[in-house]
Amino acid sequence: MSRTIAPAKGKLGILMPGMGAVATTFMGGVEAIKKGLGQPVGSLTQLGTVRLGKRTDNRVPKIQDFVPLASLNQLVFGGWDIFEDSAYEAAANAKVFEPELLAKVKPALQKIKPMKAVFDRNYVKRLDGPHVKTHKTLAAKAEALMEDIAGFRKTNGLERAVMIWCGSTEVFTRPGKVHETLASFEKGLAKNDPNIAPSQIYAYAALKSGVPFANGAPNLTHDIPALLDLARDREIPVCGKDFKTGQTFMKTLLAPGLKSRMLGCSGWFSTNILGNRDGEVLEDPGSFKSKEETKLSVLDQIFQPNLYPELYKDLYHAVRINYYPPRGDAKEGWDNIDIFGWLGYPMQIKIDFLCRDSILAAPLVLDLVLFLDLAHRAGMKGIQEWLSFYFKAPMTAPGLYPEHDIFIQLMKLKNTLRWMRGEDMITHLGLEYYD
Ligand SMILES: NC(=O)c1ccc[n+]([C@@H]2O[C@H](COP(=O)([O-])OP(=O)(O)OC[C@H]3O[C@@H](n4cnc5c(N)ncnc54)[C@H](O)[C@@H]3O)[C@@H](O)[C@H]2O)c1
């Protein structure tokens, strides 16, 4: 039976705390695509297909024709930042787009002005900016964010909205007492508890306003009982954390392949140079620790050393990020992988990925906001594990280990779409072709 899915009518607001390189590459990219200046490369919602039924049935619709997604023309952008720059100025600073392309989307981007941010330097030590809310309590700041959301909805005549954190990486924190229940969290807001991060206040404001929330950075944010309970109670879908774009994307392509052939791995050394503001923020050990945790967890989960000790129990895995201004957003990520085969004979693999961070992240932002909005209209609530495909550290129910293998993640995503529309799951058993 197919699920009831409300139609994607009217305008969909996309609210982004953090209007830096990723957010402006996403917004500018959508504007460029709408003008026919480029293709939405990297986006499953725009280019992907889903096979239905048997391989002999020839039913392979585009995903966007199979499930009711908002179209690019229905999207309206807004957000918050600690700097006053319009999306055009922020995009010009980020230097991701060629100046000629940027000039063509200037009129649309210039109109997008950030609202005043909720910011705390203790959470992002390398940044400071003037465009911030100065209310006395965190509770008053949360209220102000809710007013921003309501105002944005009203001014733009929105039908629905989705929020996605594209802000800087906050320092590493663990869940504490204040994060345990909604009551303790709200008490903490009123008392200015220092353990509540700005990103948590945005997530709280979104959920209280009935807005689905995604986290593109590795911060703890809404991965705490207080906010997950709120999401479930209000029947709002959420997902996170940390876009899987460059080096970790490569890892989740390669590691499952090595494991599928029962090849061993004794060392995986990853290092990066990047020169954008994200790289600068990650120079701070606290912010880097958040990133390191999500980057390191991937290999352990894929290789399962407890099940395959002879292949992976001694794996040495290290991740480094070096801020190197000359490269800007054009990151270079190196991997040295020490593997071993039959009788333990060693071999090496080297990867040198000369990537573009925000060019890889922008289509993920688009897919995530469209899919979260779809999930909301389909009545799905809480953690959306089927969106693990997009994240380095996919959120899961407590006690459940995350699935990192990208091909399993893709299968899960497409099976969820089939399930929504009442189509048969695809198991890849395929015996029927030989009966
Ligand atoms: N580009 C990628 O491939 C990629 C991959 C995974 C995760 N990420 C994460 O996405 C986030 C954005 O990356 P980016 O390259 O756009 O960084 P960026 O530094 O260009 O942009 C981040 C923006 O957030 C703003 N900001 C910081 N704290 C804020 C707050 N409390 N409220 C509102 N604005 C705030 C900053 O002023 C800045 O403009 C980072 O956390 C990054 O780690 C990016």
Short mmCIF file of C-alpha atoms and ligand atoms in Angstrom, two decimals:
data_model
loop_
_atom_site.label_atom_id
_atom_site.label_comp_id
_atom_site.label_asym_id
_atom_site.label_seq_id
_atom_site.Cartn_x
_atom_site.Cartn_y
_atom_site.Cartn_z
CA MET A 1 0.00 0.00 0.00
CA SER A 2 1.30 3.42 -0.85
CA ARG A 3 1.66 6.06 1.87
CA THR A 4 -0.46 9.16 1.71
CA ILE A 5 1.82 11.99 0.67
CA ALA A 6 0.55 15.56 0.64
CA PRO A 7 1.27 17.32 -2.68
CA ALA A 8 4.32 19.61 -2.96
CA LYS A 9 2.22 22.68 -3.64
CA GLY A 10 3.25 26.25 -2.90
CA LYS A 11 6.62 27.67 -1.93
CA LEU A 12 9.19 25.83 0.19
CA GLY A 13 11.48 27.96 2.36
CA ILE A 14 15.05 26.78 2.86
CA LEU A 15 16.52 28.27 6.02
CA MET A 16 20.26 28.05 6.55
CA PRO A 17 22.08 28.97 9.73
CA GLY A 18 25.50 29.78 8.24
CA MET A 19 25.57 31.49 4.84
CA GLY A 20 29.15 30.69 3.87
CA ALA A 21 30.74 28.73 1.03
CA VAL A 22 28.42 25.71 1.05
CA ALA A 23 25.17 27.64 1.48
CA THR A 24 25.97 30.23 -1.22
CA THR A 25 27.24 27.58 -3.66
CA PHE A 26 23.94 25.78 -3.15
CA MET A 27 21.77 28.90 -3.59
CA GLY A 28 23.82 30.31 -6.48
CA GLY A 29 23.88 26.88 -8.11
CA VAL A 30 20.08 26.55 -7.96
CA GLU A 31 19.71 30.02 -9.49
CA ALA A 32 22.20 29.13 -12.26
CA ILE A 33 20.42 25.85 -13.00
CA LYS A 34 17.04 27.65 -13.16
CA LYS A 35 18.55 29.95 -15.79
CA GLY A 36 19.88 26.98 -17.78
CA LEU A 37 23.51 27.96 -17.06
CA GLY A 38 24.50 24.53 -15.73
CA GLN A 39 23.34 21.03 -14.82
CA PRO A 40 22.52 19.78 -11.29
CA VAL A 41 25.42 17.31 -11.36
CA GLY A 42 25.73 15.32 -8.13
CA SER A 43 22.05 15.53 -7.24
CA LEU A 44 20.03 12.33 -6.98
CA THR A 45 16.71 14.18 -6.79
CA GLN A 46 17.40 15.96 -10.09
CA LEU A 47 19.21 13.30 -12.13
CA GLY A 48 18.69 9.96 -10.37
CA THR A 49 16.31 7.16 -11.33
CA VAL A 50 14.69 4.31 -9.44
CA ARG A 51 14.12 0.87 -10.90
CA LEU A 52 10.65 -0.59 -10.24
CA GLY A 53 9.68 -4.25 -10.54
CA LYS A 54 11.74 -6.78 -12.47
CA ARG A 55 14.76 -5.96 -14.60
CA THR A 56 12.71 -7.06 -17.61
CA ASP A 57 9.86 -4.62 -16.81
CA ASN A 58 11.68 -1.54 -18.09
CA ARG A 59 10.16 0.72 -15.44
CA VAL A 60 12.88 3.17 -14.46
CA PRO A 61 11.32 6.57 -13.74
CA LYS A 62 13.30 9.56 -12.61
CA ILE A 63 13.10 9.95 -8.84
CA GLN A 64 11.50 13.37 -9.25
CA ASP A 65 8.73 11.84 -11.38
CA PHE A 66 8.21 8.96 -8.96
CA VAL A 67 7.77 10.89 -5.70
CA PRO A 68 6.26 14.38 -5.38
CA LEU A 69 9.23 16.69 -4.72
CA ALA A 70 9.24 20.47 -4.65
CA SER A 71 10.68 21.90 -7.88
CA LEU A 72 13.60 24.34 -7.99
CA ASN A 73 11.20 27.14 -8.93
CA GLN A 74 9.31 26.66 -5.66
CA LEU A 75 12.37 27.21 -3.42
CA VAL A 76 12.90 30.42 -1.43
CA PHE A 77 16.21 30.94 0.43
CA GLY A 78 16.94 32.57 3.75
CA GLY A 79 19.30 32.24 6.68
CA TRP A 80 21.40 33.68 9.45
CA ASP A 81 25.05 34.62 9.69
CA ILE A 82 27.35 36.45 12.08
CA PHE A 83 28.43 38.63 9.14
CA GLU A 84 26.08 41.03 7.36
CA ASP A 85 27.22 40.08 3.84
CA SER A 86 24.45 39.27 1.38
CA ALA A 87 24.59 35.84 -0.26
CA TYR A 88 26.22 37.54 -3.26
CA GLU A 89 29.01 39.08 -1.16
CA ALA A 90 29.53 35.84 0.77
CA ALA A 91 29.73 33.88 -2.50
CA ALA A 92 32.23 36.41 -3.88
CA ASN A 93 34.38 35.96 -0.73
CA ALA A 94 34.17 32.19 -0.96
CA LYS A 95 35.47 32.32 -4.59
CA VAL A 96 33.86 29.03 -5.54
CA PHE A 97 32.15 30.35 -8.69
CA GLU A 98 33.94 31.90 -11.67
CA PRO A 99 33.30 35.69 -11.64
CA GLU A 100 31.32 35.48 -14.93
CA LEU A 101 28.92 32.91 -13.52
CA LEU A 102 28.60 34.78 -10.23
CA ALA A 103 27.69 37.99 -12.12
CA LYS A 104 24.80 36.16 -13.81
CA VAL A 105 23.23 35.11 -10.49
CA LYS A 106 24.08 38.36 -8.70
CA PRO A 107 20.55 39.87 -8.81
CA ALA A 108 19.03 36.83 -7.05
CA LEU A 109 21.83 36.40 -4.49
CA GLN A 110 22.06 40.07 -3.63
CA LYS A 111 18.50 40.01 -2.33
CA ILE A 112 19.28 37.27 0.21
CA LYS A 113 20.39 39.03 3.39
CA PRO A 114 21.20 37.05 6.53
CA MET A 115 19.23 37.55 9.73
CA LYS A 116 21.12 38.19 12.97
CA ALA A 117 22.75 35.02 14.27
CA VAL A 118 22.69 33.26 17.62
CA PHE A 119 26.41 32.89 18.24
CA ASP A 120 28.79 31.97 21.05
CA ARG A 121 32.53 32.22 20.57
CA ASN A 122 33.11 29.40 23.00
CA TYR A 123 31.71 27.09 20.35
CA VAL A 124 33.62 28.45 17.31
CA LYS A 125 36.86 29.87 18.64
CA ARG A 126 38.41 31.12 15.39
CA LEU A 127 35.47 33.33 14.38
CA ASP A 128 33.77 36.45 15.59
CA GLY A 129 31.30 38.72 13.89
CA PRO A 130 29.04 41.70 14.58
CA HIS A 131 25.72 40.48 13.18
CA VAL A 132 24.44 38.67 16.29
CA LYS A 133 21.42 38.66 18.59
CA THR A 134 22.06 40.30 21.94
CA HIS A 135 19.07 39.11 23.98
CA LYS A 136 19.92 38.40 27.62
CA THR A 137 18.92 34.73 27.76
CA LEU A 138 19.23 31.77 25.41
CA ALA A 139 15.45 31.33 25.78
CA ALA A 140 14.92 34.86 24.43
CA LYS A 141 17.31 34.10 21.55
CA ALA A 142 15.34 30.94 20.75
CA GLU A 143 12.12 33.00 20.75
CA ALA A 144 13.75 35.53 18.42
CA LEU A 145 14.72 32.73 16.00
CA MET A 146 11.11 31.48 16.04
CA GLU A 147 9.96 35.00 15.20
CA ASP A 148 12.50 35.11 12.35
CA ILE A 149 11.09 31.84 11.00
CA ALA A 150 7.49 33.05 11.28
CA GLY A 151 8.39 36.38 9.65
CA PHE A 152 10.26 34.67 6.80
CA ARG A 153 7.28 32.41 6.19
CA LYS A 154 4.83 35.29 6.15
CA THR A 155 6.88 37.69 4.01
CA ASN A 156 7.50 35.06 1.35
CA GLY A 157 4.05 33.44 1.45
CA LEU A 158 5.57 30.03 2.19
CA GLU A 159 3.60 26.83 2.39
CA ARG A 160 6.38 24.93 4.23
CA ALA A 161 10.02 25.31 5.33
CA VAL A 162 13.09 23.16 6.05
CA MET A 163 16.19 24.17 8.04
CA ILE A 164 19.70 22.90 7.30
CA TRP A 165 22.76 23.81 9.41
CA CYS A 166 25.48 25.04 7.05
CA GLY A 167 27.28 26.95 9.81
CA SER A 168 30.83 26.49 11.03
CA THR A 169 31.82 23.34 12.89
CA GLU A 170 31.31 23.83 16.62
CA VAL A 171 33.66 22.36 19.22
CA PHE A 172 33.30 18.74 20.21
CA THR A 173 30.85 18.16 23.08
CA ARG A 174 29.13 15.17 24.60
CA PRO A 175 25.47 15.02 25.65
CA GLY A 176 24.97 16.07 29.28
CA LYS A 177 22.19 16.43 31.85
CA VAL A 178 20.73 19.52 30.20
CA HIS A 179 20.26 17.57 26.94
CA GLU A 180 18.34 14.71 28.52
CA THR A 181 14.75 15.91 28.39
CA LEU A 182 12.86 18.76 26.78
CA ALA A 183 12.11 20.12 30.27
CA SER A 184 15.81 20.15 31.28
CA PHE A 185 16.72 21.72 27.92
CA GLU A 186 14.13 24.49 28.27
CA LYS A 187 15.26 25.13 31.84
CA GLY A 188 18.82 25.36 30.52
CA LEU A 189 17.73 27.91 27.89
CA ALA A 190 16.14 30.06 30.58
CA LYS A 191 19.25 29.81 32.80
CA ASN A 192 21.82 30.35 30.04
CA ASP A 193 23.35 26.92 30.51
CA PRO A 194 26.79 27.03 28.82
CA ASN A 195 26.35 23.43 27.63
CA ILE A 196 23.70 24.49 25.10
CA ALA A 197 25.36 25.18 21.73
CA PRO A 198 24.03 27.80 19.28
CA SER A 199 23.27 25.07 16.71
CA GLN A 200 21.01 23.43 19.33
CA ILE A 201 19.05 26.65 19.71
CA TYR A 202 18.46 26.80 15.95
CA ALA A 203 17.37 23.15 15.92
CA TYR A 204 15.05 23.77 18.86
CA ALA A 205 13.53 26.83 17.17
CA ALA A 206 13.02 24.87 13.94
CA LEU A 207 11.30 21.94 15.65
CA LYS A 208 9.11 24.21 17.78
CA SER A 209 8.08 25.93 14.54
CA GLY A 210 7.22 22.60 12.85
CA VAL A 211 10.23 22.79 10.53
CA PRO A 212 12.30 19.67 9.63
CA PHE A 213 15.98 20.01 10.52
CA ALA A 214 19.20 18.61 8.99
CA ASN A 215 22.76 19.06 10.22
CA GLY A 216 25.52 19.34 7.62
CA ALA A 217 28.33 19.68 10.17
CA PRO A 218 29.64 17.19 12.75
CA ASN A 219 28.43 19.12 15.86
CA LEU A 220 26.26 17.27 18.35
CA THR A 221 23.31 19.65 17.69
CA HIS A 222 20.00 17.74 17.64
CA ASP A 223 21.54 14.32 18.30
CA ILE A 224 20.34 14.54 21.92
CA PRO A 225 17.27 12.99 23.60
CA ALA A 226 15.63 16.37 24.35
CA LEU A 227 15.47 17.41 20.68
CA LEU A 228 14.87 13.95 19.23
CA ASP A 229 11.87 13.55 21.57
CA LEU A 230 10.63 16.96 20.46
CA ALA A 231 10.95 15.92 16.79
CA ARG A 232 8.98 12.72 17.39
CA ASP A 233 6.32 14.43 19.49
CA ARG A 234 5.79 17.11 16.88
CA GLU A 235 5.98 14.53 14.06
CA ILE A 236 8.90 16.21 12.33
CA PRO A 237 11.64 14.41 10.37
CA VAL A 238 15.31 15.16 11.15
CA CYS A 239 18.69 13.90 9.93
CA GLY A 240 22.47 14.41 10.21
CA LYS A 241 25.41 14.64 10.66
CA ASP A 242 28.25 16.02 8.53
CA PHE A 243 27.94 15.97 4.74
CA LYS A 244 29.84 13.06 3.20
CA THR A 245 31.62 14.81 0.35
CA GLY A 246 35.38 14.44 -0.24
CA GLN A 247 37.78 12.11 1.48
CA THR A 248 35.18 10.24 3.56
CA PHE A 249 33.08 9.75 0.44
CA MET A 250 36.12 8.08 -1.16
CA LYS A 251 36.60 5.94 1.95
CA THR A 252 33.05 4.67 1.86
CA LEU A 253 33.51 3.75 -1.81
CA LEU A 254 36.77 1.91 -1.36
CA ALA A 255 36.59 0.27 2.06
CA PRO A 256 33.44 -1.81 1.36
CA GLY A 257 35.13 -3.02 -1.86
CA LEU A 258 38.26 -4.16 -0.02
CA LYS A 259 36.13 -5.87 2.61
CA SER A 260 33.90 -7.54 0.04
CA ARG A 261 37.01 -9.37 -1.27
CA MET A 262 38.27 -10.13 2.26
CA LEU A 263 41.44 -8.07 1.71
CA GLY A 264 43.15 -6.86 4.88
CA CYS A 265 44.03 -3.30 5.84
CA SER A 266 46.79 -2.39 8.27
CA GLY A 267 46.93 1.38 7.85
CA TRP A 268 44.93 4.26 6.42
CA PHE A 269 46.55 7.67 6.63
CA SER A 270 44.46 10.61 5.41
CA THR A 271 45.61 14.19 5.20
CA ASN A 272 44.11 17.31 3.65
CA ILE A 273 45.06 20.85 2.76
CA LEU A 274 42.33 23.44 2.38
CA GLY A 275 42.22 27.20 2.57
CA ASN A 276 38.60 28.25 3.01
CA ARG A 277 36.99 29.59 6.20
CA ASP A 278 35.97 26.05 7.15
CA GLY A 279 39.67 25.10 7.09
CA GLU A 280 40.47 28.08 9.30
CA VAL A 281 37.78 27.12 11.85
CA LEU A 282 39.06 23.53 11.86
CA GLU A 283 42.51 24.78 12.94
CA ASP A 284 41.01 25.03 16.41
CA PRO A 285 41.53 21.69 18.20
CA GLY A 286 37.97 21.69 19.62
CA SER A 287 36.32 22.08 16.20
CA PHE A 288 38.78 19.61 14.65
CA LYS A 289 37.89 17.05 17.33
CA SER A 290 34.23 17.16 16.18
CA LYS A 291 35.38 16.49 12.60
CA GLU A 292 37.93 13.85 13.59
CA GLU A 293 35.30 11.84 15.48
CA THR A 294 32.99 11.62 12.46
CA LYS A 295 35.83 10.96 10.04
CA LEU A 296 37.42 8.21 12.14
CA SER A 297 34.25 6.26 12.97
CA VAL A 298 33.62 5.33 9.33
CA LEU A 299 36.33 2.70 8.81
CA ASP A 300 35.68 0.90 12.06
CA GLN A 301 32.02 0.51 11.19
CA ILE A 302 32.72 -0.67 7.64
CA PHE A 303 35.57 -3.08 8.41
CA GLN A 304 33.96 -4.58 11.56
CA PRO A 305 37.28 -5.67 13.16
CA ASN A 306 35.36 -7.65 15.79
CA LEU A 307 34.04 -9.94 13.03
CA TYR A 308 37.24 -9.97 10.94
CA PRO A 309 40.14 -9.66 13.42
CA GLU A 310 42.65 -11.32 11.06
CA LEU A 311 42.03 -8.56 8.50
CA TYR A 312 41.39 -5.35 10.47
CA LYS A 313 42.16 -5.59 14.17
CA ASP A 314 45.51 -3.78 13.89
CA LEU A 315 44.32 -1.04 11.51
CA TYR A 316 46.09 2.28 12.17
CA HIS A 317 43.81 5.09 11.05
CA ALA A 318 44.78 8.76 11.21
CA VAL A 319 43.10 11.89 9.79
CA ARG A 320 44.73 15.31 9.49
CA ILE A 321 43.40 18.63 8.21
CA ASN A 322 45.80 21.46 7.47
CA TYR A 323 44.72 25.03 6.83
CA TYR A 324 46.54 26.21 3.69
CA PRO A 325 45.14 29.52 2.37
CA PRO A 326 46.45 29.42 -1.23
CA ARG A 327 44.06 26.59 -2.11
CA GLY A 328 40.85 28.28 -0.97
CA ASP A 329 37.88 25.97 -1.42
CA ALA A 330 39.86 23.65 -3.75
CA LYS A 331 40.86 21.04 -1.20
CA GLU A 332 43.48 18.38 -1.81
CA GLY A 333 43.02 15.15 0.08
CA TRP A 334 45.66 12.42 0.15
CA ASP A 335 45.17 8.88 1.35
CA ASN A 336 47.84 6.27 1.80
CA ILE A 337 46.28 2.86 2.30
CA ASP A 338 48.34 -0.15 3.37
CA ILE A 339 46.46 -3.31 2.46
CA PHE A 340 47.44 -6.98 2.41
CA GLY A 341 46.35 -10.01 0.43
CA TRP A 342 46.86 -13.78 0.18
CA LEU A 343 49.30 -14.98 2.87
CA GLY A 344 49.58 -11.44 4.20
CA TYR A 345 51.59 -9.99 1.26
CA PRO A 346 51.47 -6.17 1.54
CA MET A 347 50.31 -3.72 -1.14
CA GLN A 348 49.61 0.02 -1.20
CA ILE A 349 46.95 2.27 -2.67
CA LYS A 350 47.42 6.06 -3.02
CA ILE A 351 44.59 8.50 -3.62
CA ASP A 352 45.12 12.15 -4.42
CA PHE A 353 41.70 13.79 -4.68
CA LEU A 354 41.87 17.34 -5.98
CA CYS A 355 38.32 18.23 -5.12
CA ARG A 356 36.13 21.28 -4.66
CA ASP A 357 34.50 21.10 -1.28
CA SER A 358 31.43 23.25 -1.82
CA ILE A 359 30.82 21.97 -5.36
CA LEU A 360 30.54 18.49 -3.84
CA ALA A 361 28.39 19.66 -0.91
CA ALA A 362 25.83 21.84 -2.76
CA PRO A 363 23.89 18.98 -4.44
CA LEU A 364 23.71 17.18 -1.10
CA VAL A 365 22.06 20.25 0.45
CA LEU A 366 19.52 20.28 -2.37
CA ASP A 367 18.69 16.57 -2.06
CA LEU A 368 18.46 16.73 1.72
CA VAL A 369 16.03 19.64 1.84
CA LEU A 370 13.82 18.13 -0.87
CA PHE A 371 13.80 14.67 0.72
CA LEU A 372 13.20 16.02 4.24
CA ASP A 373 10.26 18.03 2.94
CA LEU A 374 8.97 14.88 1.19
CA ALA A 375 9.35 12.87 4.42
CA HIS A 376 7.40 15.53 6.31
CA ARG A 377 4.56 15.49 3.79
CA ALA A 378 4.59 11.67 3.98
CA GLY A 379 4.05 11.82 7.77
CA MET A 380 7.52 10.46 8.66
CA LYS A 381 8.99 11.64 11.93
CA GLY A 382 12.21 11.54 13.97
CA ILE A 383 15.54 10.29 12.58
CA GLN A 384 15.42 9.55 8.86
CA GLU A 385 17.96 6.77 8.59
CA TRP A 386 17.30 6.37 4.86
CA LEU A 387 19.13 9.69 4.38
CA SER A 388 22.36 8.18 5.85
CA PHE A 389 23.60 8.18 2.24
CA TYR A 390 24.47 11.87 2.64
CA PHE A 391 26.33 11.82 5.95
CA LYS A 392 29.70 10.94 7.44
CA ALA A 393 28.13 10.17 10.83
CA PRO A 394 24.57 9.04 10.13
CA MET A 395 22.20 9.42 13.06
CA THR A 396 20.49 6.24 14.20
CA ALA A 397 18.15 5.03 16.91
CA PRO A 398 19.96 4.49 20.25
CA GLY A 399 21.86 1.20 20.32
CA LEU A 400 21.87 0.80 16.54
CA TYR A 401 25.18 1.06 14.70
CA PRO A 402 25.10 3.29 11.61
CA GLU A 403 25.37 1.86 8.11
CA HIS A 404 28.32 3.51 6.32
CA ASP A 405 28.58 1.45 3.13
CA ILE A 406 27.40 3.89 0.47
CA PHE A 407 25.90 1.21 -1.76
CA ILE A 408 23.81 -0.22 1.09
CA GLN A 409 22.82 3.35 1.95
CA LEU A 410 21.69 3.99 -1.63
CA MET A 411 19.71 0.75 -1.70
CA LYS A 412 18.04 1.75 1.57
CA LEU A 413 17.20 5.20 0.21
CA LYS A 414 15.64 3.83 -2.98
CA ASN A 415 13.77 1.08 -1.11
CA THR A 416 12.32 3.76 1.15
CA LEU A 417 11.06 5.64 -1.91
CA ARG A 418 9.55 2.39 -3.27
CA TRP A 419 7.95 1.74 0.13
CA MET A 420 6.47 5.25 0.17
CA ARG A 421 4.82 4.62 -3.18
CA GLY A 422 3.68 1.06 -2.40
CA GLU A 423 6.07 -0.60 -4.88
CA ASP A 424 7.87 -3.90 -4.15
CA MET A 425 11.25 -3.64 -2.42
CA ILE A 426 14.15 -4.79 -4.55
CA THR A 427 16.10 -7.57 -2.83
CA HIS A 428 18.41 -8.45 -5.78
CA LEU A 429 17.59 -12.14 -5.28
CA GLY A 430 16.63 -12.50 -8.95
CA LEU A 431 15.80 -16.23 -8.93
CA GLU A 432 12.60 -15.58 -10.87
CA TYR A 433 14.60 -14.92 -14.06
CA TYR A 434 15.82 -18.54 -13.99
CA ASP A 435 12.58 -20.37 -13.09
N1 LIG B 1 32.07 21.64 2.01
C1 LIG B 1 32.04 20.40 2.38
O1 LIG B 1 32.36 19.53 1.61
C2 LIG B 1 31.57 20.03 3.76
C3 LIG B 1 31.49 18.69 4.08
C4 LIG B 1 31.07 18.32 5.33
C5 LIG B 1 30.70 19.28 6.25
N2 LIG B 1 30.83 20.60 5.93
C6 LIG B 1 30.48 21.55 6.97
O2 LIG B 1 29.56 22.49 6.49
C7 LIG B 1 29.72 23.69 7.24
C8 LIG B 1 29.79 24.86 6.27
O3 LIG B 1 30.98 24.78 5.50
P1 LIG B 1 31.45 26.05 4.66
O4 LIG B 1 32.59 25.59 3.82
O5 LIG B 1 30.29 26.69 4.03
O6 LIG B 1 32.04 26.97 5.81
P2 LIG B 1 32.06 28.58 5.84
O7 LIG B 1 33.03 28.94 6.91
O8 LIG B 1 32.28 29.13 4.48
O9 LIG B 1 30.57 28.99 6.26
C9 LIG B 1 30.10 28.82 7.55
C10 LIG B 1 29.34 30.08 7.91
O10 LIG B 1 28.70 29.89 9.15
C11 LIG B 1 28.69 31.12 9.84
N3 LIG B 1 28.40 30.84 11.24
C12 LIG B 1 29.18 30.30 12.20
N4 LIG B 1 28.50 30.17 13.35
C13 LIG B 1 27.24 30.62 13.11
C14 LIG B 1 26.06 30.73 13.90
N5 LIG B 1 26.07 30.34 15.17
N6 LIG B 1 24.95 31.23 13.32
C15 LIG B 1 24.95 31.62 12.01
N7 LIG B 1 26.04 31.55 11.23
C16 LIG B 1 27.16 31.04 11.77
C17 LIG B 1 30.06 31.69 9.54
O11 LIG B 1 30.11 33.06 9.74
C18 LIG B 1 30.23 31.31 8.07
O12 LIG B 1 29.78 32.33 7.19
C19 LIG B 1 30.98 23.53 8.09
O13 LIG B 1 30.62 23.16 9.39
C20 LIG B 1 31.67 22.38 7.41
O14 LIG B 1 32.51 21.65 8.28
C21 LIG B 1 31.24 20.99 4.70
#
